PDB file of C-alpha atoms in Angstrom:
ATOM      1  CA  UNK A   1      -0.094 234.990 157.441  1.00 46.00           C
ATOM      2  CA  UNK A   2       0.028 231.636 155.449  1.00 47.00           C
ATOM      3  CA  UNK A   3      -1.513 231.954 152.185  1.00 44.00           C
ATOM      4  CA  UNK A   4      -2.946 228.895 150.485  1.00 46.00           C
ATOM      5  CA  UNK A   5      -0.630 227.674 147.219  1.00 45.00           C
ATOM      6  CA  UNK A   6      -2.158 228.266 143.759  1.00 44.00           C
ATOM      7  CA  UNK A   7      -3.849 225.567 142.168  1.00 47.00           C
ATOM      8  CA  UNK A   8      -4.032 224.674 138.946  1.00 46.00           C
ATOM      9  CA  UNK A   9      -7.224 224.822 136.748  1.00 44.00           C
ATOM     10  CA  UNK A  10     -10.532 226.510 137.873  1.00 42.00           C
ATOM     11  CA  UNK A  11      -9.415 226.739 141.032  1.00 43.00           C
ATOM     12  CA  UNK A  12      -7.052 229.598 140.082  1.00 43.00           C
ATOM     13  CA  UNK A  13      -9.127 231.376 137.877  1.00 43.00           C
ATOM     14  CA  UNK A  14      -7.099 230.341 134.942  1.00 42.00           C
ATOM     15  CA  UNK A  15     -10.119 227.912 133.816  1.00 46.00           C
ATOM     16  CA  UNK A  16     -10.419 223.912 133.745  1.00 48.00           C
ATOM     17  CA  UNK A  17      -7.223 221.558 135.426  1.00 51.00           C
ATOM     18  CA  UNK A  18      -5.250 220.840 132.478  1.00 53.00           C
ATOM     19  CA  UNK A  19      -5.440 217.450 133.029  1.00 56.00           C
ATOM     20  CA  UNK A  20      -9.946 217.891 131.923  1.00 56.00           C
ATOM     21  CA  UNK A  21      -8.600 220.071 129.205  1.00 83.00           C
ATOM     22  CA  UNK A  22      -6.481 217.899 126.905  1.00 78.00           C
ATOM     23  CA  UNK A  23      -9.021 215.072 128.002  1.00 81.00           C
ATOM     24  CA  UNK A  24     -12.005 217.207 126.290  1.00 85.00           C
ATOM     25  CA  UNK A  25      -9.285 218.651 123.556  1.00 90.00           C
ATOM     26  CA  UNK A  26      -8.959 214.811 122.837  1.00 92.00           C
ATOM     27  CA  UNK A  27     -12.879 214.244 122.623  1.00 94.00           C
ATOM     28  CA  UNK A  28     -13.715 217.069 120.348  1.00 95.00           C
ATOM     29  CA  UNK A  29     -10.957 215.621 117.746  1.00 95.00           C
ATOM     30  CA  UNK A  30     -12.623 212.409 117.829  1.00 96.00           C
ATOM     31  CA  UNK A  31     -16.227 213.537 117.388  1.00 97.00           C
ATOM     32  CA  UNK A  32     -15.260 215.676 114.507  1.00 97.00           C
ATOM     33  CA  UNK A  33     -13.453 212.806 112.896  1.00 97.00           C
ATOM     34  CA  UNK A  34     -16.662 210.950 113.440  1.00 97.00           C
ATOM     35  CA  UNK A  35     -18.540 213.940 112.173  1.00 97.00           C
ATOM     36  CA  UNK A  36     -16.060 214.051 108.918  1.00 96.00           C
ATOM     37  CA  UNK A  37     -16.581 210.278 108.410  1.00 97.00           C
ATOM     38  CA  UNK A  38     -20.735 210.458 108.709  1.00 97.00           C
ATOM     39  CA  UNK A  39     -20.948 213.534 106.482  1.00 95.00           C
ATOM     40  CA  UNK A  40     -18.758 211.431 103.673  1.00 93.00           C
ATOM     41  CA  UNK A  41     -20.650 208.227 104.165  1.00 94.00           C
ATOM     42  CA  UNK A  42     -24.636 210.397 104.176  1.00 93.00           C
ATOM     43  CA  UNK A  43     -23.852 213.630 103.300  1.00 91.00           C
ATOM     44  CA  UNK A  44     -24.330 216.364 105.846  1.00 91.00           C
ATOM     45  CA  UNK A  45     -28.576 216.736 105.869  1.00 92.00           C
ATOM     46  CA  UNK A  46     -28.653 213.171 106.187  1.00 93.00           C
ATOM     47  CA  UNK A  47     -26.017 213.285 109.427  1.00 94.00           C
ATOM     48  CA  UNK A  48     -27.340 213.921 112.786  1.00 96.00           C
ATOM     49  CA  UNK A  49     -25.935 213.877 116.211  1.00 97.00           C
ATOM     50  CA  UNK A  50     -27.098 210.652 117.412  1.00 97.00           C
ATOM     51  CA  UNK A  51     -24.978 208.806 114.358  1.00 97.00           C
ATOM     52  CA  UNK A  52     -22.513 211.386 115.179  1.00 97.00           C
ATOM     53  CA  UNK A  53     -21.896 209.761 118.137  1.00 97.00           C
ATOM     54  CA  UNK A  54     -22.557 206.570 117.558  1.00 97.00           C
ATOM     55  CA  UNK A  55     -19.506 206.922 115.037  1.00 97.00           C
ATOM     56  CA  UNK A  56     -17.731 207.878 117.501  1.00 97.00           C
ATOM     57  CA  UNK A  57     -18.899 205.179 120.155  1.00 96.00           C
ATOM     58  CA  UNK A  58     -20.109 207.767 122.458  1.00 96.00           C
ATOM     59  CA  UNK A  59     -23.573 208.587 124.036  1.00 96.00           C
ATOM     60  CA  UNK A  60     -25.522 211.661 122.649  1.00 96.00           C
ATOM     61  CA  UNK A  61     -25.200 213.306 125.832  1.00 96.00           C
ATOM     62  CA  UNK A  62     -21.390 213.072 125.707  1.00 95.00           C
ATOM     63  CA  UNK A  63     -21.677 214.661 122.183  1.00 96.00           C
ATOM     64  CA  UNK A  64     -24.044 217.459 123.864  1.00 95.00           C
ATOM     65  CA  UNK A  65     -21.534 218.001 126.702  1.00 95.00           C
ATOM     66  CA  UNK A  66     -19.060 219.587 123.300  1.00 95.00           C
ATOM     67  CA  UNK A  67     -21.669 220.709 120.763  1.00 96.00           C
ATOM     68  CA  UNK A  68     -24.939 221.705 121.381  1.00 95.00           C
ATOM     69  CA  UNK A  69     -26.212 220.436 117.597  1.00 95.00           C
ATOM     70  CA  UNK A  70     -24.944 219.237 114.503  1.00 95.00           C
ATOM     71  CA  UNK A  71     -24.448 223.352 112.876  1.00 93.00           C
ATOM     72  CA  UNK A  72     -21.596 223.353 115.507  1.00 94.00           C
ATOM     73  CA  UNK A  73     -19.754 220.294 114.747  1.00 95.00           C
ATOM     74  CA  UNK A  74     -20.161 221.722 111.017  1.00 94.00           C
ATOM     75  CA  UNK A  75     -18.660 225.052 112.222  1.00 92.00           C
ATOM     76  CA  UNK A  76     -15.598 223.738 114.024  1.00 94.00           C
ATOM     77  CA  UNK A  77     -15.078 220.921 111.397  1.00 95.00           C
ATOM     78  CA  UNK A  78     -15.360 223.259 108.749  1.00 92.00           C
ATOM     79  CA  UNK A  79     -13.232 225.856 110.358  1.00 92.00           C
ATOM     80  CA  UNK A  80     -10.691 223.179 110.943  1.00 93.00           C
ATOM     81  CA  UNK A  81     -10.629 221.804 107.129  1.00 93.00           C
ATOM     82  CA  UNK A  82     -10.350 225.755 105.787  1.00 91.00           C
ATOM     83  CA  UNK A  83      -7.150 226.364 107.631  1.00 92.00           C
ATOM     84  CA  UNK A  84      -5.539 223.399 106.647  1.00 93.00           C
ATOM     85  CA  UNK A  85      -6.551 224.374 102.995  1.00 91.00           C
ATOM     86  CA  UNK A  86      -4.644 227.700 103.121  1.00 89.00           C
ATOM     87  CA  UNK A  87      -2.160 225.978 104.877  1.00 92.00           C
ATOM     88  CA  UNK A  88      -1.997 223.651 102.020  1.00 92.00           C
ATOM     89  CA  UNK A  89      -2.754 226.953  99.281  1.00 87.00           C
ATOM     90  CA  UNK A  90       0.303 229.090 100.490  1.00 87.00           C
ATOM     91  CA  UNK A  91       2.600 225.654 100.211  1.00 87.00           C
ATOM     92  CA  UNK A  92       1.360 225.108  96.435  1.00 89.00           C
ATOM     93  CA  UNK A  93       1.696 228.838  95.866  1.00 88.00           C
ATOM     94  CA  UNK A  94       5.235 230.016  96.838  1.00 86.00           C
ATOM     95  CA  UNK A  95       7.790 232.170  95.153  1.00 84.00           C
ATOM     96  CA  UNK A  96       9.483 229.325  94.266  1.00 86.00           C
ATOM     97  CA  UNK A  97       6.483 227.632  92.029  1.00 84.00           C
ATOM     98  CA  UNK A  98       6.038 230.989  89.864  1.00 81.00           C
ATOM     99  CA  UNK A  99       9.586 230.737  88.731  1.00 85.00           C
ATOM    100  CA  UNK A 100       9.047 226.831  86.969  1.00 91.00           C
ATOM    101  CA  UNK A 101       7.951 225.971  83.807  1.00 93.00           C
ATOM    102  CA  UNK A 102       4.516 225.760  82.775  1.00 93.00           C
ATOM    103  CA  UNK A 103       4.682 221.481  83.030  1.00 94.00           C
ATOM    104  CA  UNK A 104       6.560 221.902  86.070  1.00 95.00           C
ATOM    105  CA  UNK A 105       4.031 224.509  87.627  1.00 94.00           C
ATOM    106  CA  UNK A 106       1.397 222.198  87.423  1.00 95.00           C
ATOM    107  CA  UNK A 107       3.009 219.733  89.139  1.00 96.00           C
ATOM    108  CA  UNK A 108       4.013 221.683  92.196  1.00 94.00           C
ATOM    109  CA  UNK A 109       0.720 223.530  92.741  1.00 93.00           C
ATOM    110  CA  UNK A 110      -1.896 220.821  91.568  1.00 95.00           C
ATOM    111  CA  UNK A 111       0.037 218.379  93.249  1.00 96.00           C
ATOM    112  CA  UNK A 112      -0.435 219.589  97.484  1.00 95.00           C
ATOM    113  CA  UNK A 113      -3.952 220.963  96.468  1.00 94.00           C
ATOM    114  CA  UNK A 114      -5.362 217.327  95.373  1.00 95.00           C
ATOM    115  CA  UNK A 115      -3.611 215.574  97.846  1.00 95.00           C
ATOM    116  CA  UNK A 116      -5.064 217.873 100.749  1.00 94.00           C
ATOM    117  CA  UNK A 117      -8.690 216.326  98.718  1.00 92.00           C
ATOM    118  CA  UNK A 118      -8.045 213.009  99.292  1.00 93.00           C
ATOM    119  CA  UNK A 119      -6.741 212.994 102.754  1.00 94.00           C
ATOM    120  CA  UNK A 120      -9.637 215.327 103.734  1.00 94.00           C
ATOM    121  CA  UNK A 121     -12.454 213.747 101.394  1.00 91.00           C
ATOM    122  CA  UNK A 122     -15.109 215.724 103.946  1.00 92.00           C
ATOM    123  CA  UNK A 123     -13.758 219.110 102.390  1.00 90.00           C
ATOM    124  CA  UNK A 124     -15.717 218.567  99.556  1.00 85.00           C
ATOM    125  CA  UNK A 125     -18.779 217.490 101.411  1.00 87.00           C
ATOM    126  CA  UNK A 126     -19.252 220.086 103.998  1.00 86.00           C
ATOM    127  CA  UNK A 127     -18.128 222.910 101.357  1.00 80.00           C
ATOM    128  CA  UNK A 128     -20.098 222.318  98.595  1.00 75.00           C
ATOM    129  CA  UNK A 129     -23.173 220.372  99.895  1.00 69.00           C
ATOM    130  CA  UNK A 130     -26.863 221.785 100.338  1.00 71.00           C
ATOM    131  CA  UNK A 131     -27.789 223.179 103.713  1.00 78.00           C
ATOM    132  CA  UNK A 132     -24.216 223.683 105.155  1.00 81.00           C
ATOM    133  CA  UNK A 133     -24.188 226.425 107.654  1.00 80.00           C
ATOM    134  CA  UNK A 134     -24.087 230.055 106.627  1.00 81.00           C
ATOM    135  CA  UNK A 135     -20.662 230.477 108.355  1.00 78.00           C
ATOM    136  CA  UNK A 136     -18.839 227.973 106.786  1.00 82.00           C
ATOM    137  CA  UNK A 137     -19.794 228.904 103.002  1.00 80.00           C
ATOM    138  CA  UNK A 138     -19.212 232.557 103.548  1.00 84.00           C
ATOM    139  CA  UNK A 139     -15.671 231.151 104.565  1.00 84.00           C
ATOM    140  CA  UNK A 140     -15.368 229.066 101.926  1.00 81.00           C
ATOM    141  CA  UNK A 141     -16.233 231.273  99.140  1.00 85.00           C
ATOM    142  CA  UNK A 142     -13.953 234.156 100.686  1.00 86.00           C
ATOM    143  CA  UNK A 143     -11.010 231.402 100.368  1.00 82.00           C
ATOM    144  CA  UNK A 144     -12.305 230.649  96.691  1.00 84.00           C
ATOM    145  CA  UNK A 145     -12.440 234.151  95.975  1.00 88.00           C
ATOM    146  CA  UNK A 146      -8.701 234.669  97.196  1.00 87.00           C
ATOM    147  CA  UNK A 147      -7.736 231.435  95.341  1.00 87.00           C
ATOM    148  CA  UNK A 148      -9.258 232.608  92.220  1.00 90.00           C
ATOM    149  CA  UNK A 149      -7.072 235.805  92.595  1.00 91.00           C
ATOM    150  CA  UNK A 150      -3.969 233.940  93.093  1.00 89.00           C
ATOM    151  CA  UNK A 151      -4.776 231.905  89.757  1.00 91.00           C
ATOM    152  CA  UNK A 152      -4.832 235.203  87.787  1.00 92.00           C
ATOM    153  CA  UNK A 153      -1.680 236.651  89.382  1.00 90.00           C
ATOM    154  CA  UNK A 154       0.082 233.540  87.943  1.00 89.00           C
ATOM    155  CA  UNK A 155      -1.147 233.301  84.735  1.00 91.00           C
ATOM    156  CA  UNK A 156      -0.351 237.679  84.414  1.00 90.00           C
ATOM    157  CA  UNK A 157       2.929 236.187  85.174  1.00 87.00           C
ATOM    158  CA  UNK A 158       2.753 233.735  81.942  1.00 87.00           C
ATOM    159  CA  UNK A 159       0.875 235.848  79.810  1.00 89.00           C
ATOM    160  CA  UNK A 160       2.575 239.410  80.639  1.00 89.00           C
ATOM    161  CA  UNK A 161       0.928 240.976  77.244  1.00 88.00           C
ATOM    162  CA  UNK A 162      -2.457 239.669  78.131  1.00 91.00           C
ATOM    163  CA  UNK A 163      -5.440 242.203  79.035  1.00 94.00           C
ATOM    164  CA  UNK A 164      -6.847 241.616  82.295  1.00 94.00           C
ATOM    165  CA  UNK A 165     -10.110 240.763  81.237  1.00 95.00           C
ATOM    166  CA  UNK A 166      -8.925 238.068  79.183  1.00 95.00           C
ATOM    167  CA  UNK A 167      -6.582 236.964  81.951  1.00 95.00           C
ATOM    168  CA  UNK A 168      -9.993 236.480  84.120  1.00 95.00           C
ATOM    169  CA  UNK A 169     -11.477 234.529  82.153  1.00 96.00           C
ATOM    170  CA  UNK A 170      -8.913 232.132  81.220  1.00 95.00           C
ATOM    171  CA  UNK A 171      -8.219 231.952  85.353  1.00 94.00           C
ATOM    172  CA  UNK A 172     -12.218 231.105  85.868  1.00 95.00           C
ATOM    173  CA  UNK A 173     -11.622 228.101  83.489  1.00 96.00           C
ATOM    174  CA  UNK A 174      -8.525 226.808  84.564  1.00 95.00           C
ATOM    175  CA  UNK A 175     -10.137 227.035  88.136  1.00 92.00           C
ATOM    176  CA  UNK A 176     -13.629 225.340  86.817  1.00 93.00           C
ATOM    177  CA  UNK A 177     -11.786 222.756  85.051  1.00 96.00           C
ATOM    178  CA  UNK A 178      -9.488 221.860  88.089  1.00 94.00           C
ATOM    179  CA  UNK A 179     -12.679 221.391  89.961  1.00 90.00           C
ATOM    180  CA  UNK A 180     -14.703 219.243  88.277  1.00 93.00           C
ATOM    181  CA  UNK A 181     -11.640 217.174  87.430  1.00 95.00           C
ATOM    182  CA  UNK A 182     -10.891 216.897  91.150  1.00 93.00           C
ATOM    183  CA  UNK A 183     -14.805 215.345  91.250  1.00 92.00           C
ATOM    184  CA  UNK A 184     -13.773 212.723  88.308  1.00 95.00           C
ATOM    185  CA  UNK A 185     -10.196 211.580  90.409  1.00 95.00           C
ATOM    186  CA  UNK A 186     -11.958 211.421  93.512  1.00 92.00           C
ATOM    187  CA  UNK A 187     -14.677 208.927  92.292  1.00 91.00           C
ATOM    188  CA  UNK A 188     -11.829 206.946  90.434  1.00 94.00           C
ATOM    189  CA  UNK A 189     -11.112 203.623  91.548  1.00 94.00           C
ATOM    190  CA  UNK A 190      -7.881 203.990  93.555  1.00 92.00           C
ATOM    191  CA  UNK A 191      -5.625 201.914  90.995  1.00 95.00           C
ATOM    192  CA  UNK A 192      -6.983 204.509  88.110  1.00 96.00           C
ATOM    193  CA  UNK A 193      -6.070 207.967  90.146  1.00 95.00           C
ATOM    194  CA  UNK A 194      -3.090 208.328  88.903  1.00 96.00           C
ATOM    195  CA  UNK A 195      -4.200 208.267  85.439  1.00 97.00           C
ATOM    196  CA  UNK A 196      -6.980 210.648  85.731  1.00 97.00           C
ATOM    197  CA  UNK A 197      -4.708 213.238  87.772  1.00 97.00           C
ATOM    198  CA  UNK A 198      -2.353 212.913  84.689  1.00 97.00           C
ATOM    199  CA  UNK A 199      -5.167 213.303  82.439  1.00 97.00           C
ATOM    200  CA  UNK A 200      -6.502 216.378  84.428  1.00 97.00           C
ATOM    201  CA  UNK A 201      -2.950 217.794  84.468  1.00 97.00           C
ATOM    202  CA  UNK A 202      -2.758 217.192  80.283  1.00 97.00           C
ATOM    203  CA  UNK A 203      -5.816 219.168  79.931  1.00 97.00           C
ATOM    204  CA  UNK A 204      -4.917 222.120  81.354  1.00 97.00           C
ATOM    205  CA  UNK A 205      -1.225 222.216  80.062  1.00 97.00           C
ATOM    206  CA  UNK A 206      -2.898 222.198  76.592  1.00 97.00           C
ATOM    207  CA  UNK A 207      -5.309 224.911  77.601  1.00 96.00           C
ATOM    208  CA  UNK A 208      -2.700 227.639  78.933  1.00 94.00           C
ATOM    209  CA  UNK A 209       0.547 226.487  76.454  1.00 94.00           C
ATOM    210  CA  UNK A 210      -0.874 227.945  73.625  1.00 94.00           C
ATOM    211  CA  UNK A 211      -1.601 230.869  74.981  1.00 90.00           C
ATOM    212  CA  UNK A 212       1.919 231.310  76.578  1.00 85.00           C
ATOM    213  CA  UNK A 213       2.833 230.202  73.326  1.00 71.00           C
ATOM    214  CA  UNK A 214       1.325 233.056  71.779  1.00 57.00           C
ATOM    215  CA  UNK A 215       3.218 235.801  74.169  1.00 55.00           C
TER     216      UNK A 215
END
């Protein structure tokens, strides 16, 4: 008995023809660059779908055919931007970094982290910003949490004689510090980054030193 041949796609079982799915694969990437763009330019309570797609010279209805509102373009955006920010974490925290000195430390981990800031400027936006979904902060702050433990594991490395307690606290500064310096080189005009990223780096070399100093 002659059996049909197998078809690829839904036809098959195995789901849409592969030829629909790297079409829609290609459509969600450029609504949620559109998405990244409107939440920088308005923020993300000001963003809504229709500008959503209008960034992204499509119709609202092609928009709805991906995301149903704009919470799940926030989602998937947001999900996307936290795994290339512990993509970019583990790269500014290998072995290899813990080994340098303090100068050179700073350098090699501050240097990936604000880089990954200004070639994803939404980051900011969509993890820090008023009314973001409940998902994505709960994700975020796990990832700070982790972060902030990582930033006391190195600095128990510098400052072996250290109690713990103090070792927290100096980690909670360094980690404030590093943020709201990241908000100063971000709104710097792009011929005065480089300053300000040196200046950010010279503060906190003259925070920890001394106290590796006193070990």
């Amino acid at each position: 008995m002659h059996m049909p041949e197998a078809k690829n796609g839904s036809e098959n079982g195995t789901g849409k023809p592969r030829r629909r799915q790297a079409r829609g694969e290609r459509r969600i990437a450029q609504l949620l660059e559109a998405a990244a763009n409107v939440f920088c330019t308005t923020g993300y309570t000001a963003a809504s779908t229709n500008s959503i797609a209008r960034e992204a010279g499509v119709s609202p209805g092609t928009l709805y055919q991906f995301f149903p509102n704009k919470e799940a373009i926030a989602v998937e955006l947001g999900d996307q931007l936290l795994t290339r920010w512990r993509a970019t974490y583990g790269q500014a925290f290998t072995p290899a970094h813990l080994e340098l000195p303090l100068d050179q430390l700073l350098d090699a981990v501050l240097d990936p982290l604000i880089q990954f800031n200004f070639e994803n400027p939404a980051f900011g936006v969509l993890m820090h910003g008023p009314d973001i979904p409940g998902q994505v902060t709960r994700e975020h702050d796990a990832l700070h949490s982790s972060m902030l433990t990582r930033v006391e594991e190195v600095l128990a490395g510098y400052l072996p004689a250290t109690p713990e307690p103090d070792i927290t606290r100096v980690a909670r500064m360094v980690f404030t510090v590093f943020k709201a310096g990241m908000d100063v080189v971000l709104a710097a005009e792009p011929a005065e980054r480089d300053a300000y990223i040196a200046e950010l780096k010279t503060i906190l070399f003259r925070y920890i030193d001394p106290l590796v100093g006193d070990c």
